[in-house]
Structures are given as C-alpha cells and as structure tokens.
Amino acid sequence: MSRNRLGRPPAYLLLPAGLAVALLLVPLASLVARAPFGSLLERLAAPEVLDALWLSLWTATAAMLASLVLGLPLAWLLARVEFPGRSLVRTLVTVPLVLPPVVAGVALLTAFGRTGVVGAPLRELGVTIPFTSTAVVIAHTFVALPFFVISVEGALRATSQDYDEVAAVLGARRGAIFRRVTVPLAAPGIAAGLVLGWARSLGEFGATITFAGNYPGVTQTMPLAVYTLLQEDLEAAVALSLVMLLVSVVVLALLRERWFGQAAR
Amino acid sequence: MRPLRAGAAALAAALTLTLAGCGVGASGDDRTRLTVLAAASLTEPFDELAQEFEASHDGVDVVLGYDSSSTLAAQVVEGAPADVLATADARTMRIAEEAGATRGEPATFATNSLVVVVPAGNPADVDSFADLQRDDVTYVACAESAPCGTLARDLLDRNRVTARPRSLEVDVKAVLTKVELDEADAGLVYASDAVAAGDTVETLPVPHASEAPNSYLVAPVQQSAEPDLAAEWVELVLSDRGRQVLDDAGFGGPTP
C-alpha cells in the first residue's frame, strides 16, 4: 500500500540500521555462546551465587516499595499540583539518571556515611548504614526512583484530569480522588514504573560497591558478584551474567505490551 | 535519485571525518606510546618512573593502566594492546606467562607486606592486629581474587583472627579509600599504600607479615609493538634508580 508508493528503503539507511542491530546483538549472543552450559546449573547452585541472587531480588523489591511510598506522591505532585519550583524539582528528579553511579555512591557516602551529614547524627544513635543491606536498598532507591517517578508522572499526565474534576464536583475530597480515581486510572503506568525501576535496581553496580561495599550475603548483589568473579573465574562470571540477561529478557517481556504495543500502533 | 545522492554525500562526509579523526590520533606528531599495565598498588612509584622515562625518551608517552593484577593478567591474555605487565604476585603473572602472553622470564623487582591502617586519630582505638577481632571494630580487606586478599586471609588465619571483614574490596586502593573516608575503623593494605596515604591514615604492624611478603613481577608483553622500549622500561624498574623510587614508596627489595 503506502509502502509501494514510497519505494524501497534506501541502502544508506538500511546499512547503519543493520550495524546498530549487530552492535547490540553480537555481544549478547557471544555471552550466551561463551556460557559454560555443561556446568551451568552446578555453578548457579553455589551458595554464594544463590546468596547474591536472593540479595539482589529482595533489595530491588524493597527499593521499589520505597519508590512506591515516596515516588507516587511526588509524581502526583509534579503532574497535578502547580507549585513554585516545580520545574526545579523535576530537574532534580532526573539528575540521578545522568549522574555516573560511582558519583552517586560518593554522594551517598557524604550524606549517609559514618561522618556524613545525616550519617554522623545517626551514628550517635547507634545506627551505621554503610556495609549493610540497608545501604544497598538506599543506593538502589536513589538510582531507580527517577525511573519510577518519570514513568508515573507521564502516566498521570496521559490520563485526563477531567475524571478528577468530575469526582470533585460529585463531592469527593482530594485524598479520596487520588486513591479512588487517579491511581486506578494510572495503574498500568505505575506498574510499568515499578518494573522499570526494579530492573534498574537489579543492574545497579557503581553506587552499591562505593556506598555499601562488597560482602557476600550482605551487600554483594549479582552485578558485584559478577565483577568479583571476573577477577578470577571468567566462566563463573559469564554464568552469572547469563542469569542477569535472562532477568532482563523477562522484564522486557513484561513491558512488551506497554511499550512495543504502543509503538506498533 | 536526489535524496540518495545527498545521503551518499553525507555518508561519505561522515566517513571522511571519522577517518580524519583517526588520522590525527595515530600519526599526529609521531609520538610513540608505551602502555604499561600495573597493579593498583604500584600507582605512585610507576607514575614517578613514567615521568623520568618520558624525560629521557624524546617523543615517548608512557600510558599507565592500573587495576587489580588478575584483571590486568586477563586483559593481556585476551590480547589488550599493552607493552609491559607488572603484577603484585607470582600467581597472576603466571596466568599471563602460561598463556604465552609475556616475553622472556618475568623479573621480581620488589616485595610488599600487609599493614593495618586506621583513619587519622584512630577513632576506634585499634591498638593491635588482634583488635580486629573486637565486635565494635569495622574493618575491610581485599577480596581473595586479588593478591592482597589472599595475603589478608593467610595473615588473619595465622593470627587466629576469626572476625570477618565488613566488605571485600576488589582492589587494595578501594580498601584504603574506605579507611580514608572513615567508613571503616581499619583496613588491611600494603605498606606502600600506607606510605602513599600519608597523614590521612595511621599504620599498625601485622604480626608474621614479613614472613609472607608478596613479590612484584614485571615482564614485557609478547604482542608489544615497542619491544625495545618495553625492555628499557623493565630495565628502569630493575635499576638502582627504580629501586630507590620503590623504596621511597614503601616497597621492600626483591627477596633473593
């Protein structure tokens, strides 16, 4: 139809597009090809690996709970309420997206470290954060919260405010509108934001190793385990990387409907 | 037809720019690069030796890459474009040697032993190696994949310290950083790292440490494009001048 009218896609577009696909595909395919399939199960069942996997899963989930509790109200505020400094706050939310994660780790140390702005008073109370799983959750939340907030704010903006207004006309108070109208309408966006943030948490490396340290079972998440193993046992590192790759694919499958479904339309 | 030609022109222009960009990097003013991959603990003495090497070799830039010895050995085995490899123990050098990635016999040029460093002022009152055992002392060490981690494990066992480190850092500089930032009450680092850290840390000896020092080895890399310069770098490291720089940096002499 329209394809015939427009003619064949030109080679000078097809070629770079093909190269782009190759650039993304070749390293991933090589990773799979290099995996030690013979000893894969045995390697993945090693206690350190299971510890790292479990730690990664629960800290990423805890970070998403924190993102939900803190990020949903913030996203709502940004989408629905006019307030001075709103664009400033929105910019602030995007900073961790572009900040190198190691820098995020250093920043977290200066805030929550034992001599940090918040960390020093906490230490007086007998609480130290670095080298604990709590530090991992804080690092994950710091880097993943922007993904969640931006995703949810977009979803809130996409759903019309008219429904909120109708509910208000019918006598609902703003808190009730938020709970019973706004959030249900934005639920798919909230779910997508959670999955996206969760995936970002799972891949977090720089901020975690800088701020939380690296100890098996306590702060050594999957990416840290891969990096540590890489020093001595490439095959084991590849085996672990394969698990991370698998998780990424599952996350993409979960998000497919939302993203690729829309893009195809 | 027109858009195709415009596109081809754009592509050609882009390619020309890319090629031109490469040209500047490669042949700009005929400078030669000597790439030295060295264990992180060698940072200070090798930085100094690099300056002296550049001063005595016109047109040569020494490019230093510091990382954990095992990472570097793996990079050399995988064919990283390097000229010299210097590792912090014999085991990692053997990995490169057995893969045929080094040229000639690696030479031992220095030794190093572990010490305990505490933040300036010693906030946790760590008075001896045995204090690492105390519940209220947070200490960090290297992961066992790095030479400093193997040494730490050995010395903790010899001294019957069973308390575990709070974090296993991938290289020794990361251990030092945790102590310098006062996030850990103590750390196990090389004597040379304690010297490099200066006033930011205080140093305590580790019993039995001198019985098991680790050796530093250096060798030219097989695929080096500058074998003569690589050999000269090894010579400099092994020379009296090299010995003095290493001494000043806290390294011990090569054991016979």
Tab-separated table of C-alpha atoms in Angstrom, chain B:
chain	number	residue	atom	x	y	z
B	1	MET	CA	17.666	9.881	-7.095
B	2	ARG	CA	18.410	13.213	-5.464
B	3	PRO	CA	17.879	12.156	-1.851
B	4	LEU	CA	20.048	9.100	-2.444
B	5	ARG	CA	22.893	11.222	-3.715
B	6	ALA	CA	22.562	13.653	-0.806
B	7	GLY	CA	22.578	10.722	1.590
B	8	ALA	CA	25.611	9.168	-0.044
B	9	ALA	CA	27.377	12.507	0.175
B	10	ALA	CA	26.518	12.777	3.859
B	11	LEU	CA	27.728	9.246	4.479
B	12	ALA	CA	30.952	9.916	2.585
B	13	ALA	CA	31.460	13.119	4.568
B	14	ALA	CA	30.873	11.266	7.822
B	15	LEU	CA	33.332	8.555	6.843
B	16	THR	CA	35.930	11.113	5.819
B	17	LEU	CA	35.526	12.894	9.133
B	18	THR	CA	35.860	9.629	11.015
B	19	LEU	CA	38.953	8.639	9.091
B	20	ALA	CA	40.418	12.100	9.502
B	21	GLY	CA	39.733	11.826	13.215
B	22	CYS	CA	41.629	8.537	13.365
B	23	GLY	CA	44.493	10.011	11.392
B	24	VAL	CA	45.054	12.795	13.889
B	25	GLY	CA	45.182	10.336	16.764
B	26	ALA	CA	47.521	7.892	15.105
B	27	SER	CA	50.112	9.908	13.258
B	28	GLY	CA	49.620	13.480	14.530
B	29	ASP	CA	53.147	14.310	15.612
B	30	ASP	CA	54.879	10.946	15.541
B	31	ARG	CA	54.710	10.287	19.250
B	32	THR	CA	55.251	6.748	20.426
B	33	ARG	CA	53.125	5.258	23.163
B	34	LEU	CA	54.404	2.785	25.714
B	35	THR	CA	51.488	1.157	27.514
B	36	VAL	CA	52.303	-0.194	30.969
B	37	LEU	CA	49.647	-2.215	32.802
B	38	ALA	CA	50.439	-2.300	36.507
B	39	ALA	CA	48.911	-3.486	39.781
B	40	ALA	CA	46.970	-0.701	41.527
B	41	SER	CA	49.456	-0.691	44.413
B	42	LEU	CA	52.221	0.462	42.038
B	43	THR	CA	50.464	3.744	41.227
B	44	GLU	CA	52.825	6.155	42.995
B	45	PRO	CA	56.263	4.735	42.065
B	46	PHE	CA	55.251	3.972	38.466
B	47	ASP	CA	53.799	7.466	37.980
B	48	GLU	CA	57.157	8.843	39.062
B	49	LEU	CA	59.166	6.429	36.911
B	50	ALA	CA	56.952	7.267	33.936
B	51	GLN	CA	57.863	10.935	34.224
B	52	GLU	CA	61.552	10.079	34.310
B	53	PHE	CA	61.172	7.694	31.387
B	54	GLU	CA	59.427	10.339	29.288
B	55	ALA	CA	62.105	12.885	30.213
B	56	SER	CA	64.860	10.582	28.972
B	57	HIS	CA	62.985	9.330	25.889
B	58	ASP	CA	62.026	12.097	23.495
B	59	GLY	CA	58.706	11.622	21.767
B	60	VAL	CA	57.588	8.774	24.010
B	61	ASP	CA	54.371	8.902	26.042
B	62	VAL	CA	54.030	6.371	28.824
B	63	VAL	CA	50.402	5.344	29.252
B	64	LEU	CA	49.753	3.687	32.607
B	65	GLY	CA	46.780	1.444	33.298
B	66	TYR	CA	46.253	0.498	36.933
B	67	ASP	CA	43.904	-2.246	38.044
B	68	SER	CA	43.902	-5.432	40.078
B	69	SER	CA	46.628	-7.838	38.924
B	70	SER	CA	44.159	-10.544	37.954
B	71	THR	CA	42.168	-8.155	35.769
B	72	LEU	CA	45.340	-6.987	34.034
B	73	ALA	CA	46.625	-10.527	33.514
B	74	ALA	CA	43.272	-11.451	31.957
B	75	GLN	CA	43.410	-8.376	29.710
B	76	VAL	CA	46.912	-9.252	28.498
B	77	VAL	CA	45.877	-12.853	27.841
B	78	GLU	CA	42.883	-11.564	25.857
B	79	GLY	CA	45.238	-9.505	23.714
B	80	ALA	CA	44.997	-5.999	25.160
B	81	PRO	CA	47.404	-3.694	23.300
B	82	ALA	CA	49.962	-3.369	26.098
B	83	ASP	CA	53.756	-3.317	26.190
B	84	VAL	CA	54.594	-4.153	29.803
B	85	LEU	CA	52.772	-6.047	32.548
B	86	ALA	CA	53.592	-5.604	36.258
B	87	THR	CA	51.667	-7.717	38.779
B	88	ALA	CA	51.500	-7.790	42.563
B	89	ASP	CA	52.115	-11.521	42.860
B	90	ALA	CA	53.583	-14.513	41.082
B	91	ARG	CA	50.232	-16.264	40.627
B	92	THR	CA	48.714	-13.613	38.389
B	93	MET	CA	51.937	-13.238	36.388
B	94	ARG	CA	51.937	-16.999	35.860
B	95	ILE	CA	48.468	-16.739	34.279
B	96	ALA	CA	49.866	-14.404	31.623
B	97	GLU	CA	53.107	-16.400	31.281
B	98	GLU	CA	51.361	-19.735	30.782
B	99	ALA	CA	49.127	-18.234	28.107
B	100	GLY	CA	52.258	-17.181	26.234
B	101	ALA	CA	51.381	-13.513	26.657
B	102	THR	CA	54.735	-12.434	28.129
B	103	ARG	CA	58.161	-12.208	26.539
B	104	GLY	CA	61.054	-13.794	28.425
B	105	GLU	CA	61.307	-14.610	32.096
B	106	PRO	CA	59.343	-12.233	34.392
B	107	ALA	CA	61.664	-10.461	36.845
B	108	THR	CA	60.917	-9.919	40.534
B	109	PHE	CA	61.575	-6.262	41.352
B	110	ALA	CA	60.018	-5.582	44.746
B	111	THR	CA	58.106	-7.030	47.679
B	112	ASN	CA	55.327	-5.662	49.788
B	113	SER	CA	53.721	-6.770	53.002
B	114	LEU	CA	50.406	-6.010	54.642
B	115	VAL	CA	49.868	-3.492	57.422
B	116	VAL	CA	46.778	-2.311	59.259
B	117	VAL	CA	45.744	1.258	58.523
B	118	VAL	CA	43.307	3.199	60.679
B	119	PRO	CA	41.826	6.642	59.992
B	120	ALA	CA	43.885	9.574	61.339
B	121	GLY	CA	43.202	9.869	65.071
B	122	ASN	CA	42.318	6.175	65.279
B	123	PRO	CA	38.647	6.766	66.233
B	124	ALA	CA	38.010	3.145	67.235
B	125	ASP	CA	41.234	2.808	69.280
B	126	VAL	CA	42.581	-0.095	67.302
B	127	ASP	CA	45.895	-0.809	69.033
B	128	SER	CA	46.921	-4.095	67.524
B	129	PHE	CA	46.099	-6.559	64.793
B	130	ALA	CA	44.236	-8.656	67.366
B	131	ASP	CA	41.810	-5.733	67.901
B	132	LEU	CA	40.248	-6.554	64.530
B	133	GLN	CA	38.573	-9.339	66.467
B	134	ARG	CA	36.658	-6.797	68.579
B	135	ASP	CA	32.922	-6.582	67.923
B	136	ASP	CA	32.913	-2.809	67.704
B	137	VAL	CA	35.671	-2.674	65.085
B	138	THR	CA	34.620	-2.478	61.448
B	139	TYR	CA	37.417	-3.477	59.106
B	140	VAL	CA	37.720	-4.098	55.376
B	141	ALA	CA	40.093	-6.164	53.263
B	142	CYS	CA	40.616	-7.222	49.667
B	143	ALA	CA	38.609	-9.997	48.015
B	144	GLU	CA	40.618	-13.195	47.724
B	145	SER	CA	40.745	-12.880	43.944
B	146	ALA	CA	43.309	-10.088	44.441
B	147	PRO	CA	46.793	-10.815	45.829
B	148	CYS	CA	46.154	-8.518	48.805
B	149	GLY	CA	43.098	-10.632	49.662
B	150	THR	CA	44.998	-13.921	49.609
B	151	LEU	CA	47.629	-12.370	51.877
B	152	ALA	CA	44.995	-10.957	54.218
B	153	ARG	CA	43.267	-14.339	54.509
B	154	ASP	CA	46.601	-16.002	55.293
B	155	LEU	CA	47.570	-13.462	57.950
B	156	LEU	CA	44.137	-13.471	59.590
B	157	ASP	CA	44.420	-17.261	59.861
B	158	ARG	CA	47.990	-17.170	61.172
B	159	ASN	CA	46.980	-14.665	63.836
B	160	ARG	CA	43.765	-16.530	64.635
B	161	VAL	CA	41.517	-13.576	63.902
B	162	THR	CA	38.135	-15.048	63.071
B	163	ALA	CA	36.102	-11.828	62.832
B	164	ARG	CA	35.147	-11.183	59.231
B	165	PRO	CA	35.761	-8.063	57.203
B	166	ARG	CA	32.645	-5.975	56.551
B	167	SER	CA	33.496	-5.635	52.897
B	168	LEU	CA	35.746	-7.434	50.425
B	169	GLU	CA	37.019	-4.819	48.024
B	170	VAL	CA	38.194	-5.809	44.584
B	171	ASP	CA	41.466	-3.905	44.800
B	172	VAL	CA	43.651	-2.523	47.547
B	173	LYS	CA	43.062	1.157	46.753
B	174	ALA	CA	39.353	0.668	47.405
B	175	VAL	CA	40.218	-0.694	50.879
B	176	LEU	CA	42.358	2.367	51.539
B	177	THR	CA	39.572	4.694	50.365
B	178	LYS	CA	37.087	3.142	52.799
B	179	VAL	CA	39.521	3.856	55.661
B	180	GLU	CA	40.425	7.331	54.429
B	181	LEU	CA	36.732	8.201	54.267
B	182	ASP	CA	36.409	6.929	57.857
B	183	GLU	CA	33.744	4.427	56.837
B	184	ALA	CA	35.862	1.605	58.256
B	185	ASP	CA	37.806	1.603	61.525
B	186	ALA	CA	40.645	-0.339	59.953
B	187	GLY	CA	41.791	-1.833	56.694
B	188	LEU	CA	44.406	-4.297	55.511
B	189	VAL	CA	46.563	-2.674	52.846
B	190	TYR	CA	50.132	-2.860	51.602
B	191	ALA	CA	52.861	-0.986	53.452
B	192	SER	CA	53.314	1.059	50.259
B	193	ASP	CA	49.662	2.135	50.266
B	194	ALA	CA	50.027	3.327	53.849
B	195	VAL	CA	53.019	5.435	52.750
B	196	ALA	CA	51.058	6.809	49.785
B	197	ALA	CA	48.131	7.766	52.010
B	198	GLY	CA	50.399	9.990	54.122
B	199	ASP	CA	48.744	11.723	57.072
B	200	THR	CA	45.213	10.581	56.317
B	201	VAL	CA	45.885	7.227	57.990
B	202	GLU	CA	47.919	5.731	60.818
B	203	THR	CA	49.744	2.429	60.455
B	204	LEU	CA	49.979	-0.634	62.715
B	205	PRO	CA	52.126	-3.693	62.011
B	206	VAL	CA	50.699	-7.146	61.289
B	207	PRO	CA	52.432	-9.978	63.179
B	208	HIS	CA	54.055	-12.520	60.804
B	209	ALA	CA	53.550	-10.187	57.826
B	210	SER	CA	57.223	-10.166	56.887
B	211	GLU	CA	57.261	-13.966	56.749
B	212	ALA	CA	54.907	-13.936	53.796
B	213	PRO	CA	55.548	-10.902	51.645
B	214	ASN	CA	54.246	-10.894	48.107
B	215	SER	CA	56.540	-10.385	45.161
B	216	TYR	CA	56.066	-7.900	42.354
B	217	LEU	CA	56.946	-9.166	38.904
B	218	VAL	CA	57.391	-7.318	35.655
B	219	ALA	CA	57.637	-8.629	32.097
B	220	PRO	CA	57.391	-7.263	28.564
B	221	VAL	CA	54.207	-8.296	26.779
B	222	GLN	CA	54.514	-10.656	23.805
B	223	GLN	CA	52.350	-8.651	21.398
B	224	SER	CA	54.080	-5.345	22.239
B	225	ALA	CA	54.595	-3.071	19.241
B	226	GLU	CA	57.574	-1.447	21.007
B	227	PRO	CA	59.673	-4.343	22.340
B	228	ASP	CA	62.819	-2.229	22.755
B	229	LEU	CA	61.057	0.446	24.793
B	230	ALA	CA	59.303	-2.247	26.806
B	231	ALA	CA	62.688	-3.806	27.654
B	232	GLU	CA	64.028	-0.391	28.641
B	233	TRP	CA	61.076	0.152	30.980
B	234	VAL	CA	61.765	-3.196	32.666
B	235	GLU	CA	65.440	-2.159	32.947
B	236	LEU	CA	64.464	1.129	34.594
B	237	VAL	CA	62.252	-0.662	37.127
B	238	LEU	CA	65.119	-3.053	37.985
B	239	SER	CA	67.790	-0.295	38.086
B	240	ASP	CA	69.186	1.390	41.209
B	241	ARG	CA	67.051	4.421	40.425
B	242	GLY	CA	63.951	2.242	40.210
B	243	ARG	CA	64.910	0.569	43.481
B	244	GLN	CA	65.177	3.967	45.171
B	245	VAL	CA	61.786	5.166	43.931
B	246	LEU	CA	60.197	1.919	45.110
B	247	ASP	CA	61.989	2.171	48.468
B	248	ASP	CA	60.693	5.701	48.972
B	249	ALA	CA	57.209	4.470	48.173
B	250	GLY	CA	57.383	1.849	50.945
B	251	PHE	CA	58.190	-1.267	48.917
B	252	GLY	CA	60.735	-3.829	50.078
B	253	GLY	CA	63.613	-5.081	47.936
B	254	PRO	CA	63.219	-8.238	45.838
B	255	THR	CA	63.952	-11.262	48.002
B	256	PRO	CA	66.691	-13.464	46.592
